[in-house]
Amino acid sequence: MSKLSPAMSDAGIEASALSRFFSSFSQSQQKIEESLMMLELAAEDAVINDLQQAIQDIEQALSALGLDKLTLLTSSVNTIVVAVKNHQIEFETLLSDLILLVINDIQTIIERMIDNEKRCVIVDRLPKICSSIERIQRVDKSDRQGAIKDALLLLDPTMEIIESRVSHNDTLQNLFSQNDPDTEELISFGVEESEDFIFFKTLSRPLEERARYWKGRSARMLRLALQMNDHAGRPVDPEQLAAAVYMHDAGMALLPLEVINSREALSEDELSQVKQHPVISYELMRYMKSWREAAAIVLQHHEQVNGHGYPHGLKENEICEGAKILAIVDAVDARTHERAHAMLLKRPLLRAAIELGKYSGTQFSEKWVNVFKEIFQEVRQVKND
């Protein structure tokens, strides 16, 4: 633990007490994440009780540090948990996002206090945030998702930042734009628009129209993939990576519509069809000599570093770096946009960061998960400044 800032010292907080707090906070945070994931499967009373207890543990730890102002956040969230427990409102995944963001913001505020930062916009927004959270349980059921959305946007206004401050030189703020990167932006990442590349990009548009969730995903995934590659010093040829992003789900789009758009659990036969889509996509590219690296990325993007992926069960040292990037980008887009068609709301990157962390070293490459997390922290920094 680094030396305390004057602000923390003036508040009478000792370094040892702060160390104990973060140890306890980390345990409670993990319990909250686990409880929320279990609740998304079934809203059982025992799990709700565990969630409530973990939130109360954080509240008590904050009070012990003399940070009673921050307990406004935990108290507000607790009113939602109690409402779920009493069957006044139904639990849904957006409430998970809300709780995750509240806990993350508590940690952010304390870390900034330690760093002696004089200004933290999260603190300035506390009364409005708490009021917005508490409103969720009071509104009619028909207005509830709108109320949750309002609270989420107060906690994480990144979507508004992206829409109002788009800049070709700031790819982090532009990360979730559904517009294809222009020539200038692609060149900044080392991508030249050849005839083949333009063909891949053009082909991706009608393919995206085949599924209700896919619109704009190639552009979103391309920016994140190129940003991750850039952040790591471009170990993968940017043009090959970009081509792979545009073509990776071409095989998926060729599956029957009832499989692509199914809302039900897929049958064993349908799952077998889905698992063939990397092979189909690969076959579409393999005879183009200039794009063999991209074809390999496409073929391997559903492989897992523990060898449990498909189509060939490759392990980490057998999977190309581009496929490791694409696997993460694919997962991030699925978790941040899975319900965008209904909510018109980008789901927080926080959820994706947490889930990637849980599967780091098993499903996903630890190296590339860490690269994503570094970019994620930069996005959060933009949000909080």
mmCIF file of N, CA and C in Angstrom, residues 125-199:
data_model
loop_
_atom_site.group_PDB
_atom_site.id
_atom_site.type_symbol
_atom_site.label_atom_id
_atom_site.label_comp_id
_atom_site.label_asym_id
_atom_site.label_seq_id
_atom_site.Cartn_x
_atom_site.Cartn_y
_atom_site.Cartn_z
ATOM 1 N N ARG A 125 -21.840 13.389 -8.614
ATOM 2 C CA ARG A 125 -23.105 12.851 -9.122
ATOM 3 C C ARG A 125 -23.841 11.983 -8.106
ATOM 4 N N LEU A 126 -23.262 11.752 -6.920
ATOM 5 C CA LEU A 126 -23.825 10.788 -5.972
ATOM 6 C C LEU A 126 -25.305 10.998 -5.659
ATOM 7 N N PRO A 127 -25.728 12.194 -5.261
ATOM 8 C CA PRO A 127 -27.158 12.357 -4.924
ATOM 9 C C PRO A 127 -28.080 12.012 -6.094
ATOM 10 N N LYS A 128 -27.705 12.436 -7.284
ATOM 11 C CA LYS A 128 -28.533 12.162 -8.454
ATOM 12 C C LYS A 128 -28.535 10.676 -8.794
ATOM 13 N N ILE A 129 -27.357 10.035 -8.661
ATOM 14 C CA ILE A 129 -27.254 8.599 -8.927
ATOM 15 C C ILE A 129 -28.139 7.819 -7.959
ATOM 16 N N CYS A 130 -28.035 8.124 -6.664
ATOM 17 C CA CYS A 130 -28.812 7.395 -5.651
ATOM 18 C C CYS A 130 -30.308 7.587 -5.860
ATOM 19 N N SER A 131 -30.702 8.807 -6.152
ATOM 20 C CA SER A 131 -32.121 9.078 -6.414
ATOM 21 C C SER A 131 -32.614 8.287 -7.613
ATOM 22 N N SER A 132 -31.785 8.206 -8.655
ATOM 23 C CA SER A 132 -32.164 7.480 -9.862
ATOM 24 C C SER A 132 -32.290 5.979 -9.600
ATOM 25 N N ILE A 133 -31.378 5.424 -8.790
ATOM 26 C CA ILE A 133 -31.434 3.997 -8.452
ATOM 27 C C ILE A 133 -32.690 3.688 -7.638
ATOM 28 N N GLU A 134 -32.970 4.522 -6.635
ATOM 29 C CA GLU A 134 -34.133 4.286 -5.775
ATOM 30 C C GLU A 134 -35.446 4.424 -6.544
ATOM 31 N N ARG A 135 -35.434 5.213 -7.603
ATOM 32 C CA ARG A 135 -36.641 5.412 -8.411
ATOM 33 C C ARG A 135 -37.059 4.124 -9.128
ATOM 34 N N ILE A 136 -36.105 3.237 -9.396
ATOM 35 C CA ILE A 136 -36.378 2.024 -10.175
ATOM 36 C C ILE A 136 -37.512 1.204 -9.572
ATOM 37 N N GLN A 137 -37.522 1.066 -8.255
ATOM 38 C CA GLN A 137 -38.545 0.237 -7.622
ATOM 39 C C GLN A 137 -39.896 0.937 -7.499
ATOM 40 N N ARG A 138 -39.909 2.264 -7.689
ATOM 41 C CA ARG A 138 -41.152 3.011 -7.507
ATOM 42 C C ARG A 138 -41.965 3.153 -8.790
ATOM 43 N N VAL A 139 -41.308 3.034 -9.945
ATOM 44 C CA VAL A 139 -42.018 3.279 -11.198
ATOM 45 C C VAL A 139 -42.860 2.067 -11.587
ATOM 46 N N ASP A 140 -43.814 2.286 -12.484
ATOM 47 C CA ASP A 140 -44.615 1.187 -13.003
ATOM 48 C C ASP A 140 -43.740 0.228 -13.793
ATOM 49 N N LYS A 141 -44.181 -1.007 -13.895
ATOM 50 C CA LYS A 141 -43.413 -2.029 -14.590
ATOM 51 C C LYS A 141 -43.100 -1.611 -16.020
ATOM 52 N N SER A 142 -44.049 -0.938 -16.678
ATOM 53 C CA SER A 142 -43.852 -0.524 -18.068
ATOM 54 C C SER A 142 -42.754 0.523 -18.209
ATOM 55 N N ASP A 143 -42.460 1.242 -17.110
ATOM 56 C CA ASP A 143 -41.440 2.303 -17.143
ATOM 57 C C ASP A 143 -40.115 1.853 -16.525
ATOM 58 N N ARG A 144 -40.065 0.583 -16.054
ATOM 59 C CA ARG A 144 -38.908 0.170 -15.248
ATOM 60 C C ARG A 144 -37.615 0.118 -16.059
ATOM 61 N N GLN A 145 -37.664 -0.432 -17.280
ATOM 62 C CA GLN A 145 -36.423 -0.517 -18.059
ATOM 63 C C GLN A 145 -35.893 0.869 -18.389
ATOM 64 N N GLY A 146 -36.794 1.826 -18.612
ATOM 65 C CA GLY A 146 -36.349 3.197 -18.841
ATOM 66 C C GLY A 146 -35.675 3.775 -17.616
ATOM 67 N N ALA A 147 -36.196 3.448 -16.427
ATOM 68 C CA ALA A 147 -35.600 3.938 -15.180
ATOM 69 C C ALA A 147 -34.226 3.310 -14.949
ATOM 70 N N ILE A 148 -34.109 2.008 -15.252
ATOM 71 C CA ILE A 148 -32.801 1.347 -15.121
ATOM 72 C C ILE A 148 -31.806 1.972 -16.088
ATOM 73 N N LYS A 149 -32.269 2.234 -17.305
ATOM 74 C CA LYS A 149 -31.402 2.850 -18.311
ATOM 75 C C LYS A 149 -30.909 4.214 -17.835
ATOM 76 N N ASP A 150 -31.798 5.003 -17.237
ATOM 77 C CA ASP A 150 -31.404 6.336 -16.736
ATOM 78 C C ASP A 150 -30.316 6.209 -15.675
ATOM 79 N N ALA A 151 -30.477 5.243 -14.767
ATOM 80 C CA ALA A 151 -29.478 5.052 -13.705
ATOM 81 C C ALA A 151 -28.152 4.566 -14.281
ATOM 82 N N LEU A 152 -28.216 3.659 -15.252
ATOM 83 C CA LEU A 152 -26.990 3.154 -15.878
ATOM 84 C C LEU A 152 -26.225 4.270 -16.570
ATOM 85 N N LEU A 153 -26.938 5.154 -17.223
ATOM 86 C CA LEU A 153 -26.273 6.243 -17.940
ATOM 87 C C LEU A 153 -25.636 7.243 -16.982
ATOM 88 N N LEU A 154 -26.214 7.392 -15.790
ATOM 89 C CA LEU A 154 -25.578 8.244 -14.786
ATOM 90 C C LEU A 154 -24.302 7.594 -14.260
ATOM 91 N N LEU A 155 -24.342 6.259 -14.092
ATOM 92 C CA LEU A 155 -23.169 5.535 -13.609
ATOM 93 C C LEU A 155 -22.095 5.422 -14.675
ATOM 94 N N ASP A 156 -22.518 5.259 -15.926
ATOM 95 C CA ASP A 156 -21.567 5.050 -17.018
ATOM 96 C C ASP A 156 -22.042 5.800 -18.259
ATOM 97 N N PRO A 157 -21.717 7.095 -18.349
ATOM 98 C CA PRO A 157 -22.166 7.885 -19.490
ATOM 99 C C PRO A 157 -21.300 7.708 -20.731
ATOM 100 N N THR A 158 -20.566 6.589 -20.810
ATOM 101 C CA THR A 158 -19.674 6.358 -21.943
ATOM 102 C C THR A 158 -20.405 6.439 -23.270
ATOM 103 N N MET A 159 -21.624 5.904 -23.333
ATOM 104 C CA MET A 159 -22.368 5.931 -24.585
ATOM 105 C C MET A 159 -22.585 7.366 -25.055
ATOM 106 N N GLU A 160 -22.893 8.250 -24.139
ATOM 107 C CA GLU A 160 -23.093 9.647 -24.504
ATOM 108 C C GLU A 160 -21.777 10.273 -24.962
ATOM 109 N N ILE A 161 -20.689 9.911 -24.299
ATOM 110 C CA ILE A 161 -19.382 10.432 -24.712
ATOM 111 C C ILE A 161 -19.066 10.009 -26.130
ATOM 112 N N ILE A 162 -19.336 8.737 -26.422
ATOM 113 C CA ILE A 162 -19.056 8.225 -27.768
ATOM 114 C C ILE A 162 -19.864 8.966 -28.809
ATOM 115 N N GLU A 163 -21.143 9.241 -28.501
ATOM 116 C CA GLU A 163 -22.015 9.874 -29.485
ATOM 117 C C GLU A 163 -21.704 11.358 -29.663
ATOM 118 N N SER A 164 -21.265 12.016 -28.587
ATOM 119 C CA SER A 164 -21.129 13.465 -28.662
ATOM 120 C C SER A 164 -19.700 13.940 -28.894
ATOM 121 N N ARG A 165 -18.704 13.041 -28.743
ATOM 122 C CA ARG A 165 -17.312 13.477 -28.855
ATOM 123 C C ARG A 165 -16.513 12.571 -29.781
ATOM 124 N N VAL A 166 -17.121 12.175 -30.896
ATOM 125 C CA VAL A 166 -16.441 11.275 -31.828
ATOM 126 C C VAL A 166 -15.230 11.966 -32.434
ATOM 127 N N SER A 167 -14.133 11.283 -32.449
ATOM 128 C CA SER A 167 -12.902 11.816 -33.015
ATOM 129 C C SER A 167 -12.130 10.690 -33.665
ATOM 130 N N HIS A 168 -11.681 10.890 -34.897
ATOM 131 C CA HIS A 168 -10.915 9.848 -35.579
ATOM 132 C C HIS A 168 -9.591 9.586 -34.867
ATOM 133 N N ASN A 169 -9.141 10.537 -34.080
ATOM 134 C CA ASN A 169 -7.863 10.364 -33.396
ATOM 135 C C ASN A 169 -8.041 9.769 -32.005
ATOM 136 N N ASP A 170 -9.295 9.548 -31.593
ATOM 137 C CA ASP A 170 -9.541 8.979 -30.278
ATOM 138 C C ASP A 170 -10.395 7.735 -30.446
ATOM 139 N N THR A 171 -9.759 6.644 -30.791
ATOM 140 C CA THR A 171 -10.493 5.414 -31.092
ATOM 141 C C THR A 171 -11.148 4.822 -29.857
ATOM 142 N N LEU A 172 -10.718 5.198 -28.660
ATOM 143 C CA LEU A 172 -11.368 4.678 -27.472
ATOM 144 C C LEU A 172 -12.778 5.234 -27.351
ATOM 145 N N GLN A 173 -12.940 6.538 -27.555
ATOM 146 C CA GLN A 173 -14.263 7.123 -27.470
ATOM 147 C C GLN A 173 -15.140 6.654 -28.628
ATOM 148 N N ASN A 174 -14.536 6.305 -29.741
ATOM 149 C CA ASN A 174 -15.270 5.899 -30.945
ATOM 150 C C ASN A 174 -15.448 4.385 -31.015
ATOM 151 N N LEU A 175 -15.109 3.692 -29.922
ATOM 152 C CA LEU A 175 -14.980 2.245 -29.947
ATOM 153 C C LEU A 175 -16.252 1.527 -30.357
ATOM 154 N N PHE A 176 -17.393 2.072 -30.015
ATOM 155 C CA PHE A 176 -18.639 1.362 -30.264
ATOM 156 C C PHE A 176 -19.464 1.984 -31.382
ATOM 157 N N SER A 177 -18.858 2.792 -32.218
ATOM 158 C CA SER A 177 -19.568 3.316 -33.373
ATOM 159 C C SER A 177 -19.865 2.188 -34.348
ATOM 160 N N GLN A 178 -21.067 2.211 -34.946
ATOM 161 C CA GLN A 178 -21.450 1.184 -35.905
ATOM 162 C C GLN A 178 -21.081 1.577 -37.337
ATOM 163 N N ASN A 179 -20.480 2.742 -37.501
ATOM 164 C CA ASN A 179 -20.045 3.171 -38.825
ATOM 165 C C ASN A 179 -18.678 2.573 -39.126
ATOM 166 N N ASP A 180 -18.489 2.119 -40.363
ATOM 167 C CA ASP A 180 -17.190 1.570 -40.749
ATOM 168 C C ASP A 180 -16.103 2.626 -40.597
ATOM 169 N N PRO A 181 -14.923 2.236 -40.116
ATOM 170 C CA PRO A 181 -13.806 3.188 -40.046
ATOM 171 C C PRO A 181 -13.513 3.750 -41.434
ATOM 172 N N ASP A 182 -13.215 5.047 -41.512
ATOM 173 C CA ASP A 182 -12.879 5.614 -42.814
ATOM 174 C C ASP A 182 -11.414 5.336 -43.141
ATOM 175 N N THR A 183 -10.995 5.764 -44.314
ATOM 176 C CA THR A 183 -9.638 5.474 -44.792
ATOM 177 C C THR A 183 -8.574 6.001 -43.835
ATOM 178 N N GLU A 184 -8.789 7.221 -43.335
ATOM 179 C CA GLU A 184 -7.809 7.841 -42.427
ATOM 180 C C GLU A 184 -7.650 7.024 -41.152
ATOM 181 N N GLU A 185 -8.765 6.567 -40.593
ATOM 182 C CA GLU A 185 -8.700 5.787 -39.357
ATOM 183 C C GLU A 185 -8.025 4.438 -39.591
ATOM 184 N N LEU A 186 -8.347 3.787 -40.701
ATOM 185 C CA LEU A 186 -7.728 2.497 -41.013
ATOM 186 C C LEU A 186 -6.225 2.644 -41.199
ATOM 187 N N ILE A 187 -5.803 3.690 -41.906
ATOM 188 C CA ILE A 187 -4.374 3.924 -42.130
ATOM 189 C C ILE A 187 -3.650 4.123 -40.802
ATOM 190 N N SER A 188 -4.328 4.776 -39.843
ATOM 191 C CA SER A 188 -3.701 4.999 -38.534
ATOM 192 C C SER A 188 -3.405 3.683 -37.819
ATOM 193 N N PHE A 189 -4.133 2.629 -38.194
ATOM 194 C CA PHE A 189 -3.907 1.310 -37.622
ATOM 195 C C PHE A 189 -3.064 0.419 -38.530
ATOM 196 N N GLY A 190 -2.611 0.946 -39.661
ATOM 197 C CA GLY A 190 -1.764 0.180 -40.566
ATOM 198 C C GLY A 190 -2.519 -0.643 -41.588
ATOM 199 N N VAL A 191 -3.755 -0.235 -41.913
ATOM 200 C CA VAL A 191 -4.576 -0.983 -42.861
ATOM 201 C C VAL A 191 -4.766 -0.173 -44.137
ATOM 202 N N GLU A 192 -4.363 -0.757 -45.261
ATOM 203 C CA GLU A 192 -4.586 -0.147 -46.575
ATOM 204 C C GLU A 192 -5.793 -0.828 -47.228
ATOM 205 N N GLU A 193 -6.672 -0.041 -47.835
ATOM 206 C CA GLU A 193 -7.889 -0.592 -48.426
ATOM 207 C C GLU A 193 -7.636 -1.085 -49.855
ATOM 208 N N SER A 194 -7.219 -2.325 -49.979
ATOM 209 C CA SER A 194 -7.024 -2.945 -51.282
ATOM 210 C C SER A 194 -8.378 -3.376 -51.845
ATOM 211 N N GLU A 195 -8.373 -3.854 -53.110
ATOM 212 C CA GLU A 195 -9.621 -4.309 -53.714
ATOM 213 C C GLU A 195 -10.199 -5.493 -52.949
ATOM 214 N N ASP A 196 -9.337 -6.420 -52.537
ATOM 215 C CA ASP A 196 -9.809 -7.568 -51.765
ATOM 216 C C ASP A 196 -10.432 -7.117 -50.446
ATOM 217 N N PHE A 197 -9.763 -6.190 -49.781
ATOM 218 C CA PHE A 197 -10.255 -5.725 -48.488
ATOM 219 C C PHE A 197 -11.624 -5.065 -48.642
ATOM 220 N N ILE A 198 -11.773 -4.245 -49.656
ATOM 221 C CA ILE A 198 -13.063 -3.592 -49.922
ATOM 222 C C ILE A 198 -14.143 -4.641 -50.194
ATOM 223 N N PHE A 199 -13.764 -5.722 -50.886
ATOM 224 C CA PHE A 199 -14.701 -6.819 -51.149
ATOM 225 C C PHE A 199 -15.163 -7.459 -49.841
#
